[in-house]
GROMACS .gro file of C-alpha atoms in nm:
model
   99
    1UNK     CA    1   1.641   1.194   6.055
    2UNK     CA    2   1.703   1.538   6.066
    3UNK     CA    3   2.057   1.508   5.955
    4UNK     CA    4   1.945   1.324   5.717
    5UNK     CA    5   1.749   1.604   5.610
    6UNK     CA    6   2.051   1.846   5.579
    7UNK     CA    7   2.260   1.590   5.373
    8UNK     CA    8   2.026   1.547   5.150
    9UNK     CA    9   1.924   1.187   5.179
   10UNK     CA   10   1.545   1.212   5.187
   11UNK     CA   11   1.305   0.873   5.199
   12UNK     CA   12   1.109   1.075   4.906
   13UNK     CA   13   1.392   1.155   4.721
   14UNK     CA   14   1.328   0.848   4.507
   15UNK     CA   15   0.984   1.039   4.425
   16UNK     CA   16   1.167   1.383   4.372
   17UNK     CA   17   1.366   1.366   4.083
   18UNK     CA   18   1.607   1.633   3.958
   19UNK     CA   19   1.572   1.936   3.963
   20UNK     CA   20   1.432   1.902   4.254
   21UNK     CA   21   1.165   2.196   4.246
   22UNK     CA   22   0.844   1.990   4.411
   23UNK     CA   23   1.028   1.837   4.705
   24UNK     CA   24   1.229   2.011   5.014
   25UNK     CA   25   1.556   2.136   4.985
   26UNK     CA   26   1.879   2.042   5.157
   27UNK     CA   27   2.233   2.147   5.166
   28UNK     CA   28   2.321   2.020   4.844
   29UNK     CA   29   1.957   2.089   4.691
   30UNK     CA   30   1.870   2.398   4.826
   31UNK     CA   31   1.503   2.519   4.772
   32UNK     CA   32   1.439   2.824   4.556
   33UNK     CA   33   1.457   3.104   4.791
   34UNK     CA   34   1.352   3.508   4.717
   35UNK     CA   35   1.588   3.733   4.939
   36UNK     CA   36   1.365   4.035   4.952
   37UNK     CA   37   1.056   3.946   5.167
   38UNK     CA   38   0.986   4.288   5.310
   39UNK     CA   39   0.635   4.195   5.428
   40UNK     CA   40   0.810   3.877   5.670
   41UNK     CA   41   1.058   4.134   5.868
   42UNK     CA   42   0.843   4.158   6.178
   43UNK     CA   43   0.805   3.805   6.217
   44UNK     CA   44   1.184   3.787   6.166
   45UNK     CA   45   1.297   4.029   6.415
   46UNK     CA   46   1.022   3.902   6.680
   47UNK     CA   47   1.134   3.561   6.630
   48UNK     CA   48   1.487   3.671   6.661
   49UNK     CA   49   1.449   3.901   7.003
   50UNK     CA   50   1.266   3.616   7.163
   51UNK     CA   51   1.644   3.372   7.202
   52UNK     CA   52   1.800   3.713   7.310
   53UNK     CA   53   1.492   3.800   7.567
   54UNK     CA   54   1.642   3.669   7.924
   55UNK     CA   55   1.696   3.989   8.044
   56UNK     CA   56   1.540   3.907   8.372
   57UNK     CA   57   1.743   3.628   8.505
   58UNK     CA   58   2.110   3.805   8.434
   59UNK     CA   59   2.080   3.991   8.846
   60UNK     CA   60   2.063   3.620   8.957
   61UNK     CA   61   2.341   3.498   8.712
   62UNK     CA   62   2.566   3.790   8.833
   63UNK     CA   63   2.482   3.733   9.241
   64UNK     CA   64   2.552   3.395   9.163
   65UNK     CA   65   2.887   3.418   9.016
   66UNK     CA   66   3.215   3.335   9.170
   67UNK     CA   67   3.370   3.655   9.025
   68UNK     CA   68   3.162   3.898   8.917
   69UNK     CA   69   3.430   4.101   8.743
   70UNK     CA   70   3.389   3.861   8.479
   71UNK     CA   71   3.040   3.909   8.405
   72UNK     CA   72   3.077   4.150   8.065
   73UNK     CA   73   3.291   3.882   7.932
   74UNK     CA   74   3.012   3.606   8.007
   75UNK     CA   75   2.734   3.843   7.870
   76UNK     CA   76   2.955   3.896   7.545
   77UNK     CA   77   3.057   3.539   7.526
   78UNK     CA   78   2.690   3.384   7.592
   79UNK     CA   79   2.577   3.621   7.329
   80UNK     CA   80   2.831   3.542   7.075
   81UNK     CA   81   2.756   3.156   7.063
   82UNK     CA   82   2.365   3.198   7.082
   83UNK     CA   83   2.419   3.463   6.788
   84UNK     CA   84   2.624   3.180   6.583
   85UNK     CA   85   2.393   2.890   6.649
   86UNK     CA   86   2.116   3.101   6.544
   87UNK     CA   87   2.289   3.183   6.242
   88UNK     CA   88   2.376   2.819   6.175
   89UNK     CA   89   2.034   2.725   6.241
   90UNK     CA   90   1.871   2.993   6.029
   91UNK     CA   91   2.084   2.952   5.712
   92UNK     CA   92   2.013   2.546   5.727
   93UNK     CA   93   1.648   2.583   5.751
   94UNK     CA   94   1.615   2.845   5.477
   95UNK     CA   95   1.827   2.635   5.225
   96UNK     CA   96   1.601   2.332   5.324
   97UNK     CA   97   1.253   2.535   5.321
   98UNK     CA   98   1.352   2.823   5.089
   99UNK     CA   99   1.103   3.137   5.056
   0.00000   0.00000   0.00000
C-alpha cells in the first residue's frame, strides 16, 4: 500500500482528478509544498536528533567489538546510512504530504 502511495496509484485517485490539488501527493504528483516554514524548525531538528540520540549504548558496542580499532569507521559508517535513509524518507513524505 504504501508503495503504492509513492507511485502514485491511489484507490481515490479515481475521485482526485487532475491537478490534483484536493488529494495527497506522490512522486509523480507531488503536493504543493512552501520551503520557508520558519515557525516548524524546532520540531524539525527535535525530530531529527531523536534517530541520531543512541549515545548511550556506543561503550557497549565498542566493548563488544572484535576490533575496536575499527570503531570510528563504524560510527562514521552507521551514521552515514541512517543520515541517507532519513533523507530518503524525508524527501518522499514531503512530496506526498507537502507543507
Amino acid at each position: 500500500v504504501a508503495a503504492s502511495g509513492l507511485a502514485g496509484w491511489e484507490p481515490n485517485q479515481a475521485f482526485c482528478p487532475p491537478p490534483y490539488d484536493t488529494c495527497t501527493g506522490s512522486i509523480f504528483h507531488p503536493s504543493p509544498t512552501v520551503m520557508s516554514r520558519w515557525d516548524a524548525l524546532p520540531s524539525v531538528v527535535g525530530l531529527g536528533m531523536v534517530g541520531f540520540a543512541g549515545h548511550a549504548i556506543f561503550p557497549t558496542i565498542r566493548n563488544d567489538m572484535q576490533d575496536r580499532c575499527q570503531y570510528n569507521r563504524v560510527m562514521n559508517v552507521s551514521y552515514l546510512i541512517a543520515t541517507c535513509v532519513y533523507l530518503g524518507i524525508a524527501s518522499a513524505g514531503y512530496l506526498m504530504f507537502g507543507a
